[in-house]
XYZ file of C-alpha atoms in Angstrom:
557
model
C 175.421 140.932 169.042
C 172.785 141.599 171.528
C 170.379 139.990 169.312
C 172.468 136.543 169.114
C 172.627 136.564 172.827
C 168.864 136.785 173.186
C 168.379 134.161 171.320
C 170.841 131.849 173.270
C 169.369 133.212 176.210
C 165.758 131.645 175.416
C 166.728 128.406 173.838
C 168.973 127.424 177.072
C 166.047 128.441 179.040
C 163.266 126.411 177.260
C 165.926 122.943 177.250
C 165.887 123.923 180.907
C 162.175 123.639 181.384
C 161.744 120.529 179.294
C 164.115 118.677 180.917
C 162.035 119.866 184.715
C 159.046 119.060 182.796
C 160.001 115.515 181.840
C 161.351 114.739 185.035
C 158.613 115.603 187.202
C 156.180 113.503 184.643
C 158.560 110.622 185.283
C 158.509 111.034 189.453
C 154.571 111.199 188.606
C 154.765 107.636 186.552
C 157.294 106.185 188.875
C 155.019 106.771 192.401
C 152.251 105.882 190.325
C 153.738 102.353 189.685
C 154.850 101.772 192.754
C 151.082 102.077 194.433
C 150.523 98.638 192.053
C 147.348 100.055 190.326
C 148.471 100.634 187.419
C 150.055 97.116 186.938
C 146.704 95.488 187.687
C 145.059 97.599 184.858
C 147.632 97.043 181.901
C 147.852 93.116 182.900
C 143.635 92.856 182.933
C 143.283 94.784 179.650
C 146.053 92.416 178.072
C 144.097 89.311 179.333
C 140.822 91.031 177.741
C 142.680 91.371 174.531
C 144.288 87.788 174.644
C 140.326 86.510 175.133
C 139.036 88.712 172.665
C 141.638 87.339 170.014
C 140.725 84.457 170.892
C 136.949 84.969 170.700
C 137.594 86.541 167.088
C 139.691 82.918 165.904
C 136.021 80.872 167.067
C 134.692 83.733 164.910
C 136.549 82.810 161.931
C 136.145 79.343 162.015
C 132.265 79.885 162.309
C 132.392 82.142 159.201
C 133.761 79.257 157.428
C 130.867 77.074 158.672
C 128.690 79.625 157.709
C 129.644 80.550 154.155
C 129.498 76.703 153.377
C 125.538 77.522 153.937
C 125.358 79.119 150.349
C 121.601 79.336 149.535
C 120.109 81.119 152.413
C 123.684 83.218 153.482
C 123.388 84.661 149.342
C 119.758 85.432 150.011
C 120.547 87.609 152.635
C 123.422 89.159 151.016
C 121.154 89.925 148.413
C 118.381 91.076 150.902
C 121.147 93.889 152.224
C 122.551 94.758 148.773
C 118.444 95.770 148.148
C 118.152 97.385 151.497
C 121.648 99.886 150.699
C 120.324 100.434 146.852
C 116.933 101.485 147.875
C 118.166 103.812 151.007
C 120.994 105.275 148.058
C 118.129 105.323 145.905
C 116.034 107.715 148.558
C 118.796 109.770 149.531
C 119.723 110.686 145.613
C 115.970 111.572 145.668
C 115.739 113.672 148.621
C 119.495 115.531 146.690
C 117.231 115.763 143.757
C 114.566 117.682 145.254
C 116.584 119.827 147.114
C 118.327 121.038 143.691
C 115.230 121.149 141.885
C 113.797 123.498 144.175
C 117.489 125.852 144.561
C 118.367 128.163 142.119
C 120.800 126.532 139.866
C 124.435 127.414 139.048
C 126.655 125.378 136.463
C 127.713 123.252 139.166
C 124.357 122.290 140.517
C 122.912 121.490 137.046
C 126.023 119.337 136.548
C 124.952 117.960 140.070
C 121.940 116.946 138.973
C 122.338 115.795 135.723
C 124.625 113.044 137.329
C 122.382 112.310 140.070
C 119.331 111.831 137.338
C 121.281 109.436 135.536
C 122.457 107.587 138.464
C 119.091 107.191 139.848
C 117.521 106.218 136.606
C 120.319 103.291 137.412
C 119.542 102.573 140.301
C 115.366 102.574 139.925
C 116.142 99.791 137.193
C 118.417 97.784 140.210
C 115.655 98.163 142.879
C 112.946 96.720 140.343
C 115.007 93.996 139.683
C 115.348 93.470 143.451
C 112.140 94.465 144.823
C 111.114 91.341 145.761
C 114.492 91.062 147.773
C 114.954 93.908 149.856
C 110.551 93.896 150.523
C 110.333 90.378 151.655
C 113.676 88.804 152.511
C 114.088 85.308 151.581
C 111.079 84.942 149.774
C 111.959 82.274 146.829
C 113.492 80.122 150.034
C 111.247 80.555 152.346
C 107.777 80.156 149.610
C 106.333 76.472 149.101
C 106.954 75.388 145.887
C 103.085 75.068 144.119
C 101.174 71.752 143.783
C 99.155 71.647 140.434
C 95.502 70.192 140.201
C 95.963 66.389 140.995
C 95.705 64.392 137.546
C 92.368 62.130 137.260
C 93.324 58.366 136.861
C 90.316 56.963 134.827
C 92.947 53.953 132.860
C 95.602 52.641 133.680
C 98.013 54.656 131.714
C 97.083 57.583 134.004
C 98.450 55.247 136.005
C 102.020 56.132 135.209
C 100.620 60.075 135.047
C 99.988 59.668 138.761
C 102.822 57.906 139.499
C 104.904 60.801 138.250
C 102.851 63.417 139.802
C 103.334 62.094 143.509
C 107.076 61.661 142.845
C 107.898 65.059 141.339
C 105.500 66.535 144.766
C 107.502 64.609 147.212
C 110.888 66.067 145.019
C 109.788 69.452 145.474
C 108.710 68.293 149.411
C 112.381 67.373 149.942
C 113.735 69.895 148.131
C 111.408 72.535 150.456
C 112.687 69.836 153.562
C 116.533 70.401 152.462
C 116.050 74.136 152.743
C 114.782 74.484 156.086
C 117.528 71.904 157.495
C 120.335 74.011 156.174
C 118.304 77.126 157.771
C 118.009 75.360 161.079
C 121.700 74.796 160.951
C 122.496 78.460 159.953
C 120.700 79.621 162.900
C 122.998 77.511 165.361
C 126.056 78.437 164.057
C 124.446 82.087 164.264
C 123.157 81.384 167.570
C 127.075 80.372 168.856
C 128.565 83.480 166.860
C 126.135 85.902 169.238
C 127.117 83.776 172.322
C 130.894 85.127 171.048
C 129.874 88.253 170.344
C 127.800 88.863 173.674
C 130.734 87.239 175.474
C 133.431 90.113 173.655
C 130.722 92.941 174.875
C 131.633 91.930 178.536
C 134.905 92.458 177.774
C 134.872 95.095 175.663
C 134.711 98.375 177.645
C 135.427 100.994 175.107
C 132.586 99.136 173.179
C 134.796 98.843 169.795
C 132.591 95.641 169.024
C 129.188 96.600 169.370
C 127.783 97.887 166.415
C 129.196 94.328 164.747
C 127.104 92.599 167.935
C 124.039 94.296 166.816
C 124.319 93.392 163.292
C 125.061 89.385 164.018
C 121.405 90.007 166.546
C 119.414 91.207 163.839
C 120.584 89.116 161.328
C 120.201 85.787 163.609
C 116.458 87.292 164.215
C 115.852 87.884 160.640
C 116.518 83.843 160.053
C 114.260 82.939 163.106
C 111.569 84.692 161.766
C 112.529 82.997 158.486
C 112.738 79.534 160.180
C 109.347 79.969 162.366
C 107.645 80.889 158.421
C 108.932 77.900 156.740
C 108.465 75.537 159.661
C 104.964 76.370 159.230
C 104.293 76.190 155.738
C 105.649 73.132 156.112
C 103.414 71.653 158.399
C 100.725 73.062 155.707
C 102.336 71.779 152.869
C 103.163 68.282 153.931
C 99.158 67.789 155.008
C 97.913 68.857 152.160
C 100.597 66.546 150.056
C 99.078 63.428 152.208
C 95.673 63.936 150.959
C 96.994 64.203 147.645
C 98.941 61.053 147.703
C 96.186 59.370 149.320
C 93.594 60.249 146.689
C 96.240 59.553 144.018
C 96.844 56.022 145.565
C 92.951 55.420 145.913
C 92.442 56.214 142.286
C 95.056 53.923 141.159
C 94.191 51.333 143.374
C 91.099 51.676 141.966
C 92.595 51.008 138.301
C 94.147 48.164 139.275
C 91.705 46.215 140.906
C 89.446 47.431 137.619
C 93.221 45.916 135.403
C 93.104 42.858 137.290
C 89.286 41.958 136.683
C 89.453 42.696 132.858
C 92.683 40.449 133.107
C 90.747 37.695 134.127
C 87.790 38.084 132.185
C 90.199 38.286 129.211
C 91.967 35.414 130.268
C 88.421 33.645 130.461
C 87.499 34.426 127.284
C 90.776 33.098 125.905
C 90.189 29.541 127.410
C 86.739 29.398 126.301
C 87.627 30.007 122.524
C 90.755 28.025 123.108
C 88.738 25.423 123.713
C 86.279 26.217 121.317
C 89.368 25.597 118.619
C 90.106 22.704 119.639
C 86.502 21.059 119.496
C 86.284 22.736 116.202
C 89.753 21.024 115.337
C 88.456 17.348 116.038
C 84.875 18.574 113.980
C 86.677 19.855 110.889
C 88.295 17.561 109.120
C 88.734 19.659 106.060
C 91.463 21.845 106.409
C 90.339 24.912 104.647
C 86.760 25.096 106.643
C 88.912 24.581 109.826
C 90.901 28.231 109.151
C 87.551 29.816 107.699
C 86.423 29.048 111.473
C 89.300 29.583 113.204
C 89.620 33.532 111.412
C 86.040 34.138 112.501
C 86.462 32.909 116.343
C 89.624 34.755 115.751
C 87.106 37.930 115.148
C 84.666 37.158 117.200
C 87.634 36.801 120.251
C 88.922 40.435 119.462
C 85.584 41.720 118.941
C 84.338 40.726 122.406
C 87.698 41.872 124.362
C 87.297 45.089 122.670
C 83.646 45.306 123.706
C 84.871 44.538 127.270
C 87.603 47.268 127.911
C 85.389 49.632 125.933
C 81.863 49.551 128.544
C 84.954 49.021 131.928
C 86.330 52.401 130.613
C 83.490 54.659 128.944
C 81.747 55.565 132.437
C 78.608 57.256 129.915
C 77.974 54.514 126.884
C 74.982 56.195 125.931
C 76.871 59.600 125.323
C 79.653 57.985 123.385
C 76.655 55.832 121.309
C 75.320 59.307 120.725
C 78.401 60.815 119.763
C 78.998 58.391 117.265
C 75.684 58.435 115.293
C 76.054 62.062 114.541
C 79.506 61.237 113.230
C 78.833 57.846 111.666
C 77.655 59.505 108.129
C 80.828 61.624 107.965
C 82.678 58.212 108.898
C 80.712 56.763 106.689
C 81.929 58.846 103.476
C 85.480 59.563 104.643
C 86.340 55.245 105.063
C 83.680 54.159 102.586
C 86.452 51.803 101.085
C 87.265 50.451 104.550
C 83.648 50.224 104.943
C 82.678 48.446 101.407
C 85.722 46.047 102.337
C 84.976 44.629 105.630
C 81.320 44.566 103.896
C 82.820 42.737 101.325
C 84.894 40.466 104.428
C 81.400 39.288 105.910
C 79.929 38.341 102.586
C 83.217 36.329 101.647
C 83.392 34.836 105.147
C 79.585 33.943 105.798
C 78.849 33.801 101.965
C 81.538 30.851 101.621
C 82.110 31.831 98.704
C 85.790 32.131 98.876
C 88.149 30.201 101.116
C 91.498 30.303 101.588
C 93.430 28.092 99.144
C 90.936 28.685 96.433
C 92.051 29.690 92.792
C 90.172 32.314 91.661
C 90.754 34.860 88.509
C 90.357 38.723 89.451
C 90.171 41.425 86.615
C 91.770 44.496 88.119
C 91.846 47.696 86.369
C 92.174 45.704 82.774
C 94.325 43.191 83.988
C 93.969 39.226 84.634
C 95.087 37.839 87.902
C 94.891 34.242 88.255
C 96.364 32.526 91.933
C 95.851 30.341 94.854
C 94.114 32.565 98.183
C 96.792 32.870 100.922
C 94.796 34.648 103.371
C 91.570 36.446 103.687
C 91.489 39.467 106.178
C 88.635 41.934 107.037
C 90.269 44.241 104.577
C 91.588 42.412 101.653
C 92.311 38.546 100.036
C 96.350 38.025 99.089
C 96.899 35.260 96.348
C 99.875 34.011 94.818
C 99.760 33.776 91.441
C 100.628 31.047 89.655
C 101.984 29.756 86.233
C 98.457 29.283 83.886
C 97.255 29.819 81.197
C 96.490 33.390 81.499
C 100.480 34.388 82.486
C 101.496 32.859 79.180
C 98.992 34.363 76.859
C 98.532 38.004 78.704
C 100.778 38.672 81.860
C 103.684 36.835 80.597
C 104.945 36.961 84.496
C 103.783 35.262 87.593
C 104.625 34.484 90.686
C 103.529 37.949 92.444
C 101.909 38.246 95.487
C 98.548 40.286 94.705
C 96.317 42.124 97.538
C 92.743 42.615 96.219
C 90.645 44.617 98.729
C 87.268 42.884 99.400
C 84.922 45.348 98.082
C 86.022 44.213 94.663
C 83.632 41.156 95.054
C 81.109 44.161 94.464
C 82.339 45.804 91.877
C 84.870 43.260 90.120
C 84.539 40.198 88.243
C 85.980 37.480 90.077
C 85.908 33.808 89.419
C 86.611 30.616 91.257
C 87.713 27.914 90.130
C 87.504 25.747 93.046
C 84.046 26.469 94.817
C 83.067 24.268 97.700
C 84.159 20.775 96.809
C 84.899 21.123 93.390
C 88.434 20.568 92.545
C 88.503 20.621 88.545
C 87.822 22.830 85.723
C 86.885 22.451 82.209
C 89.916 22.579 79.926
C 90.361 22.157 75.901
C 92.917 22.009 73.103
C 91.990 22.698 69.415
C 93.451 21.538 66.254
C 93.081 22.188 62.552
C 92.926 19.298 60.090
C 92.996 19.772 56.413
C 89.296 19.150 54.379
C 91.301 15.921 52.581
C 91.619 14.614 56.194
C 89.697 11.924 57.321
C 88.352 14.124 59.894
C 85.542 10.931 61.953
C 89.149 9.278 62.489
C 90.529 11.936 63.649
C 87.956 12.757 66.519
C 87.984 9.620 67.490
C 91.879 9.556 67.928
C 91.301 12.731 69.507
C 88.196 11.709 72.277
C 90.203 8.189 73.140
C 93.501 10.330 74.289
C 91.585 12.914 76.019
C 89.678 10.047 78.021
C 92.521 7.868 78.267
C 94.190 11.241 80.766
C 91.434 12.617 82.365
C 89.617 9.519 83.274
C 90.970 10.298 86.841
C 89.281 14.082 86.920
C 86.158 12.424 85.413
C 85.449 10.092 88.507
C 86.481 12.940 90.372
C 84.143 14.867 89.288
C 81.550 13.318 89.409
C 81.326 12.572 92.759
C 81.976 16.281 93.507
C 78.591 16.811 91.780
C 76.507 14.286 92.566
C 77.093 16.281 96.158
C 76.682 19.528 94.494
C 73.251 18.631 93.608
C 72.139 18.998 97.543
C 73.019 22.965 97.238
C 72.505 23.894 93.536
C 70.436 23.042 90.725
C 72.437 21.088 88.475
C 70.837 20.220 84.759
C 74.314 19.153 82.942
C 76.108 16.804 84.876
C 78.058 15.113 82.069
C 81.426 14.909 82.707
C 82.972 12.415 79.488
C 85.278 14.655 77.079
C 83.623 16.334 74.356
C 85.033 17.086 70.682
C 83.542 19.517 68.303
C 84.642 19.852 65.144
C 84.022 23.359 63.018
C 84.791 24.320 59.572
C 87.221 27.277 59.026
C 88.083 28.733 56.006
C 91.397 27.079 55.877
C 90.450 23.568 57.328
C 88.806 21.455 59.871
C 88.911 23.032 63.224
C 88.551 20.030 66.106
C 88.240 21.225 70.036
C 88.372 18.596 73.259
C 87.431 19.538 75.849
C 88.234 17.249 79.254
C 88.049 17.846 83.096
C 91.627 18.228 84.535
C 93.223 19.570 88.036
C 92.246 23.694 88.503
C 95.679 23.413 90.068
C 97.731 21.983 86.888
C 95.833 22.654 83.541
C 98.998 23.153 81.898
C 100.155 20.283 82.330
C 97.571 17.762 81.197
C 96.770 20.412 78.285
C 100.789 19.582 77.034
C 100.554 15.688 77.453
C 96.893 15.646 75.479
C 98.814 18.305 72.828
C 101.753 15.839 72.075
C 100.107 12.553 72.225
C 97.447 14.221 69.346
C 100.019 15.404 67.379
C 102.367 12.459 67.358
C 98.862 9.983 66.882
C 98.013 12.152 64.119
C 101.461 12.432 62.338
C 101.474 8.247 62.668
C 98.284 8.705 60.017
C 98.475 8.597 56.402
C 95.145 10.294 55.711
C 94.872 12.909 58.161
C 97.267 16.213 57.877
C 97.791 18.664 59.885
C 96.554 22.208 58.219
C 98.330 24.748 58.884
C 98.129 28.450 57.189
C 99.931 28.104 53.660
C 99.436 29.787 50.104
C 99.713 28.192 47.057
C 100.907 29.541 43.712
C 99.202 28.455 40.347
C 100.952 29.087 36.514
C 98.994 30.782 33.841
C 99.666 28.239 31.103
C 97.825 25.651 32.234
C 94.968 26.264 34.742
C 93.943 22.670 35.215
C 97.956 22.013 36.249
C 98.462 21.518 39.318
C 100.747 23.578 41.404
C 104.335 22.852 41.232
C 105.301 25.033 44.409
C 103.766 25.607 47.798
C 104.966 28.943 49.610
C 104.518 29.640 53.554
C 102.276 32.664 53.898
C 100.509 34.315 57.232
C 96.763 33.014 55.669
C 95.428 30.361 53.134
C 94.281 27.155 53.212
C 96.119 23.428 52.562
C 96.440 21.488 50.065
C 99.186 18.534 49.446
């Protein structure tokens, strides 16, 4: 009982002392407010804070102005990521030494185990940034490298130079782009330490420094960045101008060099323009007119190629020089090309092939016959042509044949139109039977042959009597001829008559029929052709009662 009223006793007495307590704090807060200090202080430090909030809204809208600045506000993140890996990097070293060099428990070689790993981490993280945290900025802040200026000696360096100047002023205003996004950086950073400076006024219990210090050093550390670039720069954009201006020299240079090969080109155009036509109004034979024309052709590449080559090789002599020594191995390597504009010169200046010619070519075994189509410095094309060679050997024609021009030393080939001879010597053959009245029949034979080449006679002869200025003619006849041989199963007449080189064929048929339908209108002249006769044995002196068709034999009626 006396314990329970103890207790009463000292809670009642400590309510009582609380409650005295209380009110003499409140007496204490109640004179202090009426003295009017206290008011003044609580409505200051809520205008402070009203100011500083709205200091810290500026603030965010300049962090949004900010972060839009990508490039160099990354590079610095980057830059402090380095800076805390390295300085965790130092301090796990500094824990590793310190347990190296204490006796170890368990837990310490646990310790370090883990600490051994993690730096092995974080050495790999710090070589990967060591250009970052040693030298902040530096792919921004670096000029991008100019590479040797290219030498314009034609004028397709030309376009090389064109494209080096443009890429260099790329990378220029790529270099030019970073430092204006750096120069606006550093305002915006520049107005968020104006904030910041203006919230350390106002800030008595300094809550906001440390962040002040931090914006300082950061806008410093992109000054410093800016005064670098501005002067690399400066550097840069000098040494770009002499580039250019060497560039542009050089290729002004190649122009002016383009423009006078132009004209002397040009020049040489007119004058073998010209030159064609004169030769047009000269020549009135067609074929000697393109012979000419192909070698002023020639002789107009030739000359343009010897003009670009001494405006472009600056040492002839070396090149000259260079070529000797190489001109054997040239030699053997293109001897075909060689042989065949060889061959080109003899045809051209040789005259002994033009273009529209017939000629014959044997190639590898086989007979060509054709009208020329074209000769160039490395081969003649023909068109070959119905004759008599496609219907006793090729048995095709029509095929357009390229013969290279060396073949005119090493192939037989034959023309049957040289210079102004236009006809050939053509002949058809028949066999009579030895009962034939053979005199009769040659001289059937020799008037139908005259009667349709009389026209390639006179022609002919003309063509010869002007041959004789250039050759040494001893046969000049130019009347039909007719031989007659004996063959074991007759009388074997030839005629032979001048007819078109163009069209044998077709005076060859015409002579054929007209012989054979002047012969058939004869009584005593047969036609022999290869028969066998069979005899009886009764009577020997009978005469044969049955003639048989057989491959050989001779005639009899």
């Amino acid at each position: 009982m006396v314990k329970k009223l103890l207790v009463f006793s000292f809670i009642f007495f400590s309510v009582i002392s609380t409650f005295a307590a209380e009110n003499k704090d409140a007496n204490v807060i109640e004179e202090y407010s009426q003295s009017g200090d206290y008011t003044n202080e609580v409505n200051t430090q809520e205008a402070n804070n009203i100011k500083i909030a709205k200091y810290f809204a500026l603030l965010d809208s300049l962090d949004i102005e900010i972060s839009k600045e990508k490039v160099w506000t990354k590079s610095y993140a980057t830059y402090l990521t380095a800076l805390e890996v390295k300085s965790n990097l130092d301090d796990i070293r500094q824990r590793i030494t310190f347990l190296s060099k204490k006796k170890k428990d368990q837990a310490a070689k646990e310790e370090l185990r883990a600490l051994e790993a993690k730096e092995k981490i974080l050495a790999a993280q710090v070589s990967q940034l060591k250009d970052s945290y040693s030298t902040p900025f530096s792919e921004l802040i670096t000029p991008p490298e100019i590479d040797d200026a290219p030498q314009i000696s034609n004028p397709f360096d030309i376009f090389t130079g064109i494209s080096y100047i443009k890429k260099a002023n790329s990378d220029f205003d790529a270099y030019m782009n970073n430092k204006q996004e750096l120069t606006k950086l550093i305002k915006l950073l520049e107005r968020e330490s104006e904030i910041y400076k203006s919230i350390e006024k106002l800030d008595k219990e300094k809550t906001y420094l440390a962040q002040a210090v931090t914006k300082q050093k950061q806008l410093e550390r992109f000054k410093n960045a800016l005064s670098t670039i501005s002067a690399a720069v400066e550097v840069y954009e000098r040494r770009l101008e002499v580039l250019e201006l060497n560039i542009n020299q050089e290729i002004e240079q190649q122009v002016y060099k383009l423009i006078k090969i132009g004209i002397l080109v040009s020049i040489v155009f007119v004058i073998f323009f010209l030159l064609k036509l004169a030769l047009k109004k000269y020549f009135t034979d067609n074929e000697r007119f393109y012979m000419a024309n192909k070698a002023i052709n020639f002789s107009n590449f030739t000359l343009i190629i010897l003009i670009v080559f001494f405006n472009y090789i600056e040492n002839a002599s070396y090149l000259v020089t260079i070529l000797g020594f190489a001109s054997a191995g040239i030699a053997i390597a293109m001897k075909d090309w060689f042989m065949s504009i060889l061959g080109w010169l003899v045809i051209v200046f040789g005259g002994s092939i033009h273009v529209g010619d017939r000629i014959r070519v044997d190639m590898d075994g086989m007979l060509y016959v054709g009208d020329v189509l074209d000769i160039s410095p490395m081969r003649m094309t023909i068109m070959e042509d119905i004759t008599l060679t496609s219907v006793m050997h090729n048995r095709r024609a029509g095929r357009i044949i390229f013969i290279p021009n060396n073949y005119i030393f090493t192939r037989m080939i034959a023309n049957y139109t040289h210079s102004s001879l236009k006809t050939v010597w053509d002949g058809v053959k028949i066999t009579i039977t030895f009962e034939s009245n053979h005199k009769k029949a040659m001289s059937i034979i020799k008037d139908i042959t005259k009667k349709y080449s009389k026209g390639y006679t006179d022609i002919t002869r003309k063509q010869l009597n002007k041959l004789r200025h250039h050759y040494s003619l001893k046969n000049t006849s130019v009347e039909p001829r007719i031989f007659s041989f004996i063959e074991s199963n007759g009388i074997n007449l030839e005629a032979w008559y001048l007819t078109n080189a163009y069209a044998t064929l077709t005076l060859r048929s015409v002579i054929s029929t007209e012989i054979i339908d002047a012969f058939n209108q004869e009584d005593d002249i047969t036609i022999a052709y290869p028969t066998q006769m069979l005899h009886l044995e009764a009577s020997a002196k009978d005469k044969p009662i049955m003639p048989v068709a057989s491959d050989e034999g001779t005639v009899s009626q």
